[in-house]
Amino acid sequence: MPDLYRIPPLSFDSDLVATLFEIERLRADIGTGDTPRDTFAELQLLFDTVMSVVSARIEGNHTTVFEALDHAGGEPADATDEKLREITNIVSAARYLDSLDPAEPLTHLLIRDLHARTVAGLTTEGDPTPGAYRKVDVAIRGSAHRPPSSPLVHAEMSSLLDFANAERPLHEQMMQIALAHHRFVWIHPFRNGNGRVSRLLTYAMLRRTIFATRGFSAVNPTAVFGNDRGAYISALESADTLSDDGTIAWASFFVRGIRDDIARLVRLQDRLHVIEALVGPSLDRLLRDGQVTADEHRVLHRVLDLGTVKAGDLSDVAPGSASTRSRLIRDLLDRRLLRHSSEGPRFYRLSISQGPLAPRIIRQLDVLGYLPKMLSED
């Protein structure tokens, strides 16, 4: 059998190498923007939900982004709704990864834990042994590939984790992540949920490589997996032969998507772009939809301009007594238009990832071309 983890030789003038150079150029811009950190963190949480919908949709779940947003940050209103639970499981697993030190190595325990979190409470899209490698041989529906026999799974996963944890020079890190993603799916270590866990593995590897020293959360890939489900599956299958040509075809598909996602991330670090092209128009839509008054609209725009505010920062756009402003702020907090800032209980910022503003930002992201094609009909 060929070496599963040999990075194939690349032609210097190939499109793949050109894309890898683009990623290196974009990588230098990560963390250099002036979007307030709280605002950027909220946008990242919003993309967590988008990516979780994409990951589930690849597996046949047709829950919309807007349905998922209604339940973001909590249990589905209907505990029997498996499709919503599948989404909330993926969101929860991604946010769990964000709580970990990205420098820590990827382990069997972490992979099995991600699987348990992903399939928790599910039947149709669950697994009879959550958090455990399969003990039976399996076939992949619609694929000619036959995963390794069950007695080999733990050893194969050990080799994969050794490869994923190995220190690689910068110019090889994207190839390392692309190979690890495919080889995980090729091993198919669980009876069900492998696709969802493979995409979480990719996110974990991005956190510990190209984003490790940038001070910003990693991009949770959407362009790689969400622009065209058929192209994603076809690109993965091209690498099933383990040939250099097949591996390069998959890696080319993968790195193009990562390049597009990092370019999106860099644009979201531009404060003026976020204010003028994304959140500002979304606030204006709130006003047009009758969700806020003109006075509230001015207040929310002031918060957007400043990023984080105290009550006194609103005195000219919310005239009146201090107690009047306090009541206004409490009302906006109750309606999930504002939320407390990380700076303290008397500091406030826009609620971007939840509440009435979130679906309008999603619509504006679609207008700007930020959402994957898979979600275009939502």
Coordinates of C-alpha atoms in Angstrom, one line a residue:
M1 CA 0.0 0.0 0.0
P2 CA 1.3 3.5 -0.8
D3 CA 2.3 5.8 2.1
L4 CA -1.0 7.5 3.1
Y5 CA 0.8 10.5 4.6
R6 CA 3.5 11.3 2.0
I7 CA 2.9 14.8 0.6
P8 CA 3.1 14.4 -3.2
P9 CA 5.7 16.5 -5.1
L10 CA 4.2 19.6 -6.6
S11 CA 5.1 21.5 -9.8
F12 CA 6.2 25.0 -8.9
D13 CA 4.1 26.4 -11.8
S14 CA 0.9 24.5 -10.8
D15 CA -2.3 26.2 -9.9
L16 CA -2.1 24.4 -6.5
V17 CA 1.2 26.0 -5.6
A18 CA -0.1 29.4 -6.8
T19 CA -3.1 29.1 -4.4
L20 CA -0.8 28.1 -1.6
F21 CA 1.2 31.3 -2.2
E22 CA -2.1 33.3 -2.1
I23 CA -2.9 31.7 1.3
E24 CA 0.5 32.7 2.6
R25 CA 0.0 36.2 1.5
L26 CA -3.5 36.4 3.1
R27 CA -2.2 34.8 6.3
A28 CA 0.0 37.8 6.9
D29 CA -3.1 40.0 7.1
I30 CA -4.9 37.9 9.7
G31 CA -5.2 39.9 12.9
T32 CA -4.1 43.2 11.4
G33 CA -7.6 44.8 10.9
D34 CA -9.4 47.3 13.1
T35 CA -12.8 45.7 13.6
P36 CA -13.5 45.7 17.3
R37 CA -12.6 42.3 18.8
D38 CA -16.1 41.8 20.3
T39 CA -17.8 42.5 17.0
F40 CA -15.5 40.2 15.2
A41 CA -16.1 37.5 17.8
E42 CA -19.9 37.8 17.3
L43 CA -19.4 37.5 13.5
Q44 CA -17.4 34.3 14.1
L45 CA -20.2 32.9 16.2
L46 CA -22.6 33.6 13.4
F47 CA -20.4 31.8 11.0
D48 CA -20.2 28.8 13.4
T49 CA -24.0 28.5 12.9
V50 CA -23.6 28.8 9.1
M51 CA -20.9 26.2 9.0
S52 CA -22.9 23.8 11.2
V53 CA -25.8 24.1 8.8
V54 CA -23.5 23.4 5.9
S55 CA -22.0 20.4 7.6
A56 CA -25.4 18.9 8.4
R57 CA -26.7 19.7 4.9
I58 CA -23.9 17.7 3.3
E59 CA -25.4 14.7 5.2
G60 CA -28.9 15.5 3.9
N61 CA -30.3 17.8 6.6
H62 CA -32.3 20.6 5.1
T63 CA -32.7 22.8 8.1
T64 CA -32.3 26.5 7.0
V65 CA -29.9 28.9 8.6
F66 CA -32.8 30.9 9.9
E67 CA -34.3 27.9 11.6
A68 CA -30.9 27.2 13.2
L69 CA -30.5 30.8 14.3
D70 CA -33.9 30.6 16.2
H71 CA -32.3 27.9 18.4
A72 CA -28.7 29.2 18.5
G73 CA -27.2 29.0 22.0
G74 CA -29.8 26.6 23.3
E75 CA -31.7 23.3 23.0
P76 CA -34.2 22.9 20.2
A77 CA -37.7 24.0 21.2
D78 CA -38.9 20.6 20.2
A79 CA -36.5 18.1 21.7
T80 CA -37.8 15.5 19.2
D81 CA -36.6 17.5 16.2
E82 CA -33.5 15.6 15.2
K83 CA -32.6 17.9 12.4
L84 CA -32.3 20.9 14.7
R85 CA -30.5 18.9 17.3
E86 CA -28.0 17.8 14.7
I87 CA -27.2 21.5 14.0
T88 CA -27.0 22.5 17.7
N89 CA -24.7 19.5 18.3
I90 CA -22.3 20.7 15.6
V91 CA -22.4 24.3 16.9
S92 CA -21.7 23.1 20.4
A93 CA -18.8 20.9 19.3
A94 CA -17.2 23.8 17.4
R95 CA -17.5 26.1 20.4
Y96 CA -16.1 23.4 22.6
L97 CA -13.0 23.3 20.3
D98 CA -12.7 27.1 20.7
S99 CA -12.4 26.6 24.5
L100 CA -9.3 24.4 24.1
D101 CA -5.7 25.5 23.9
P102 CA -4.9 25.2 20.1
A103 CA -1.4 24.1 21.0
E104 CA -2.5 20.9 22.6
P105 CA -2.1 17.9 20.4
L106 CA -5.0 16.1 18.7
T107 CA -5.7 12.9 20.5
H108 CA -7.9 9.8 20.3
L109 CA -9.8 11.1 23.3
L110 CA -10.6 14.4 21.6
I111 CA -11.7 12.7 18.3
R112 CA -14.0 10.3 20.2
D113 CA -15.3 13.2 22.3
L114 CA -16.1 15.3 19.2
H115 CA -18.0 12.2 17.8
A116 CA -20.0 11.8 21.0
R117 CA -20.9 15.5 21.0
T118 CA -21.9 15.4 17.4
V119 CA -24.2 12.4 17.5
A120 CA -25.6 13.0 21.0
G121 CA -29.4 12.4 21.2
L122 CA -29.7 11.4 17.6
T123 CA -31.2 8.3 16.1
T124 CA -31.3 8.5 12.3
E125 CA -28.1 10.5 12.2
G126 CA -26.7 9.1 15.4
D127 CA -24.4 6.2 16.1
P128 CA -25.1 3.1 18.3
T129 CA -21.8 3.6 20.0
P130 CA -21.2 7.3 20.5
G131 CA -17.6 8.2 21.2
A132 CA -16.2 4.8 20.3
Y133 CA -14.4 3.6 17.1
R134 CA -16.4 1.1 15.1
K135 CA -16.1 -2.6 15.9
V136 CA -17.7 -3.7 12.6
D137 CA -16.7 -3.4 9.0
V138 CA -18.6 -0.8 7.0
A139 CA -19.2 0.3 3.4
I140 CA -19.7 3.9 2.3
R141 CA -23.0 4.3 0.4
G142 CA -22.4 5.2 -3.3
S143 CA -18.6 4.8 -3.0
A144 CA -16.3 2.1 -4.4
H145 CA -13.9 2.6 -1.5
R146 CA -14.0 0.0 1.3
P147 CA -12.7 1.4 4.6
P148 CA -10.1 -0.5 6.6
S149 CA -11.3 -3.5 8.5
S150 CA -12.4 -2.7 12.1
P151 CA -9.4 -4.3 13.9
L152 CA -7.2 -1.8 12.0
V153 CA -9.1 1.3 12.9
H154 CA -7.3 2.3 16.1
A155 CA -3.8 1.8 14.5
E156 CA -4.9 3.7 11.4
M157 CA -6.1 6.6 13.6
S158 CA -2.9 6.6 15.5
S159 CA -1.0 7.1 12.3
L160 CA -3.4 9.8 11.2
L161 CA -3.0 11.7 14.5
D162 CA 0.8 11.4 14.4
F163 CA 0.7 13.0 11.0
A164 CA -1.8 15.7 12.0
N165 CA 0.3 16.6 15.1
A166 CA 3.6 16.7 13.3
E167 CA 5.3 20.1 13.0
R168 CA 5.4 21.1 9.4
P169 CA 6.9 24.1 7.7
L170 CA 4.4 26.8 6.8
H171 CA 4.3 26.0 3.1
E172 CA 3.3 22.4 3.9
Q173 CA 0.6 23.0 6.5
M174 CA -2.3 23.4 4.1
M175 CA -1.4 20.1 2.4
Q176 CA -1.1 18.5 5.8
I177 CA -4.7 19.6 6.7
A178 CA -6.0 18.6 3.3
L179 CA -4.5 15.1 3.6
A180 CA -5.7 14.6 7.2
H181 CA -9.2 15.5 6.2
H182 CA -9.3 13.0 3.4
R183 CA -7.5 10.2 5.3
F184 CA -10.0 10.6 8.2
V185 CA -12.9 10.0 5.8
W186 CA -10.9 7.2 4.1
I187 CA -10.4 5.4 7.5
H188 CA -14.1 6.0 8.4
P189 CA -13.4 5.3 12.1
F190 CA -17.1 5.5 13.2
R191 CA -20.2 3.8 12.1
N192 CA -21.9 7.2 11.4
G193 CA -21.0 10.8 11.8
N194 CA -17.6 10.6 10.1
G195 CA -18.2 13.6 7.7
R196 CA -19.3 15.9 10.5
V197 CA -16.3 14.9 12.7
S198 CA -13.9 15.2 9.7
R199 CA -15.0 18.8 9.3
L200 CA -14.5 19.5 13.0
L201 CA -11.0 18.0 12.7
T202 CA -10.2 20.4 9.9
Y203 CA -11.3 23.3 12.1
A204 CA -9.2 22.0 14.9
M205 CA -6.1 21.7 12.7
L206 CA -6.6 25.2 11.3
R207 CA -6.7 26.5 14.9
R208 CA -3.3 24.9 15.7
T209 CA -1.5 25.8 12.5
I210 CA -2.1 29.0 10.4
F211 CA -4.2 30.7 13.1
A212 CA -2.2 29.7 16.2
T213 CA -0.2 32.9 16.6
R214 CA -2.6 35.4 15.1
G215 CA -4.8 36.2 18.1
F216 CA -8.0 35.7 16.1
S217 CA -10.4 32.7 16.0
A218 CA -9.8 30.3 13.1
V219 CA -12.0 30.4 10.1
N220 CA -14.5 27.6 10.1
P221 CA -14.5 26.6 6.5
T222 CA -17.6 27.2 4.5
A223 CA -16.3 27.6 0.9
V224 CA -14.5 24.2 1.1
F225 CA -17.6 22.2 2.0
G226 CA -20.6 24.4 1.1
N227 CA -20.3 25.7 -2.4
D228 CA -21.0 22.4 -4.1
R229 CA -21.8 19.2 -2.3
G230 CA -21.3 17.1 -5.4
A231 CA -17.9 18.7 -6.1
Y232 CA -16.8 18.2 -2.5
I233 CA -17.7 14.5 -2.6
S234 CA -16.2 14.0 -6.0
A235 CA -12.9 15.7 -5.0
L236 CA -12.7 13.5 -1.9
E237 CA -13.3 10.4 -4.0
S238 CA -10.6 11.4 -6.4
A239 CA -8.1 10.9 -3.5
D240 CA -9.5 7.4 -2.5
T241 CA -6.9 5.7 -4.8
L242 CA -4.2 7.3 -2.7
S243 CA -2.4 8.2 -5.9
D244 CA -0.4 11.5 -6.2
D245 CA -2.7 12.8 -8.9
G246 CA -5.8 12.0 -6.9
T247 CA -4.4 13.5 -3.7
I248 CA -3.4 16.7 -5.6
A249 CA -6.8 17.0 -7.1
W250 CA -8.4 16.8 -3.7
A251 CA -5.9 19.2 -2.2
S252 CA -6.4 21.7 -5.0
F253 CA -10.1 21.8 -4.3
F254 CA -9.5 22.1 -0.6
V255 CA -7.0 24.9 -0.7
R256 CA -9.1 27.0 -3.1
G257 CA -11.9 26.9 -0.6
I258 CA -9.6 27.8 2.3
R259 CA -8.2 30.7 0.3
D260 CA -11.7 32.1 -0.3
D261 CA -12.6 31.7 3.4
I262 CA -9.5 33.5 4.6
A263 CA -10.1 36.3 2.1
R264 CA -13.6 36.6 3.6
L265 CA -12.1 36.7 7.1
V266 CA -9.6 39.4 6.2
R267 CA -12.4 41.6 4.8
L268 CA -14.4 41.2 8.0
Q269 CA -11.4 42.6 9.9
D270 CA -12.0 45.9 8.1
R271 CA -14.1 48.0 10.4
L272 CA -15.5 50.3 7.7
H273 CA -16.4 47.3 5.6
V274 CA -18.3 45.8 8.5
I275 CA -20.0 49.1 9.3
E276 CA -20.9 50.3 5.8
A277 CA -21.4 47.0 3.9
L278 CA -22.6 44.5 6.5
V279 CA -24.0 45.5 9.8
G280 CA -25.1 49.1 8.9
P281 CA -27.4 47.9 6.1
S282 CA -28.7 45.2 8.5
L283 CA -29.6 47.8 11.1
D284 CA -31.4 49.8 8.4
R285 CA -33.4 46.7 7.5
L286 CA -34.5 46.4 11.1
L287 CA -35.9 50.0 10.9
R288 CA -37.6 49.3 7.6
D289 CA -39.1 46.1 9.0
G290 CA -40.5 48.1 11.9
Q291 CA -38.5 46.2 14.5
V292 CA -36.9 49.3 16.0
T293 CA -37.9 53.0 16.2
A294 CA -35.9 55.8 14.7
D295 CA -34.5 56.7 18.1
E296 CA -33.5 53.1 18.7
H297 CA -32.0 52.9 15.3
R298 CA -29.8 55.9 16.0
V299 CA -28.7 54.3 19.3
L300 CA -27.8 51.0 17.6
H301 CA -25.8 52.8 15.0
R302 CA -23.8 54.7 17.7
V303 CA -23.0 51.3 19.3
L304 CA -21.9 50.0 15.9
D305 CA -19.7 53.0 15.3
L306 CA -18.0 52.7 18.7
G307 CA -18.0 48.9 19.0
T308 CA -18.5 49.0 22.8
V309 CA -20.4 51.7 24.7
K310 CA -21.3 52.9 28.2
A311 CA -24.6 54.6 28.9
G312 CA -22.9 58.0 28.8
D313 CA -21.7 57.5 25.2
L314 CA -25.4 57.6 24.1
S315 CA -26.3 60.9 25.7
D316 CA -26.5 62.8 22.4
V317 CA -28.5 60.2 20.5
A318 CA -30.7 59.2 23.4
P319 CA -31.3 62.5 25.2
G320 CA -33.0 62.7 28.5
S321 CA -32.1 61.6 32.0
A322 CA -29.6 58.9 32.9
S323 CA -32.5 56.7 34.1
T324 CA -34.3 57.1 30.8
R325 CA -31.2 55.9 29.0
S326 CA -30.9 53.0 31.4
R327 CA -34.4 51.9 30.7
L328 CA -33.7 52.1 26.9
I329 CA -30.6 50.0 27.3
R330 CA -32.5 47.4 29.4
D331 CA -35.2 47.2 26.8
L332 CA -32.6 46.7 24.0
L333 CA -30.9 44.0 26.1
D334 CA -34.3 42.3 26.7
R335 CA -35.0 42.3 23.0
R336 CA -31.5 40.8 22.2
L337 CA -30.5 43.9 20.2
L338 CA -27.7 44.6 22.7
R339 CA -25.7 42.4 24.9
H340 CA -23.1 42.9 27.7
S341 CA -19.5 43.4 26.5
S342 CA -16.6 41.4 27.8
E343 CA -15.3 44.7 29.4
G344 CA -17.9 44.5 32.2
P345 CA -21.6 44.6 33.1
R346 CA -21.9 48.4 32.3
F347 CA -20.5 48.1 28.8
Y348 CA -22.6 47.1 25.9
R349 CA -22.3 46.0 22.3
L350 CA -24.5 44.9 19.4
S351 CA -26.0 41.4 19.6
I352 CA -25.0 40.1 16.2
S353 CA -25.0 36.3 16.5
Q354 CA -28.5 36.1 18.2
G355 CA -31.6 38.1 18.2
P356 CA -33.5 40.1 15.5
L357 CA -30.3 41.4 13.9
A358 CA -28.7 38.0 13.2
P359 CA -31.0 36.9 10.4
R360 CA -30.7 40.3 8.7
I361 CA -26.9 40.1 8.8
I362 CA -27.2 36.6 7.3
R363 CA -29.3 38.1 4.4
Q364 CA -26.7 40.8 3.9
L365 CA -23.8 38.3 4.0
D366 CA -25.7 36.5 1.1
V367 CA -26.0 39.8 -0.8
L368 CA -22.2 40.3 -0.4
G369 CA -21.5 36.8 -1.6
Y370 CA -20.1 35.5 1.7
L371 CA -22.5 32.5 2.0
P372 CA -21.7 29.2 0.3
K373 CA -23.9 28.3 -2.7
M374 CA -25.4 25.4 -0.8
L375 CA -27.4 27.9 1.3
S376 CA -28.4 30.2 -1.6
E377 CA -32.1 29.0 -1.5
D378 CA -32.5 29.5 2.2

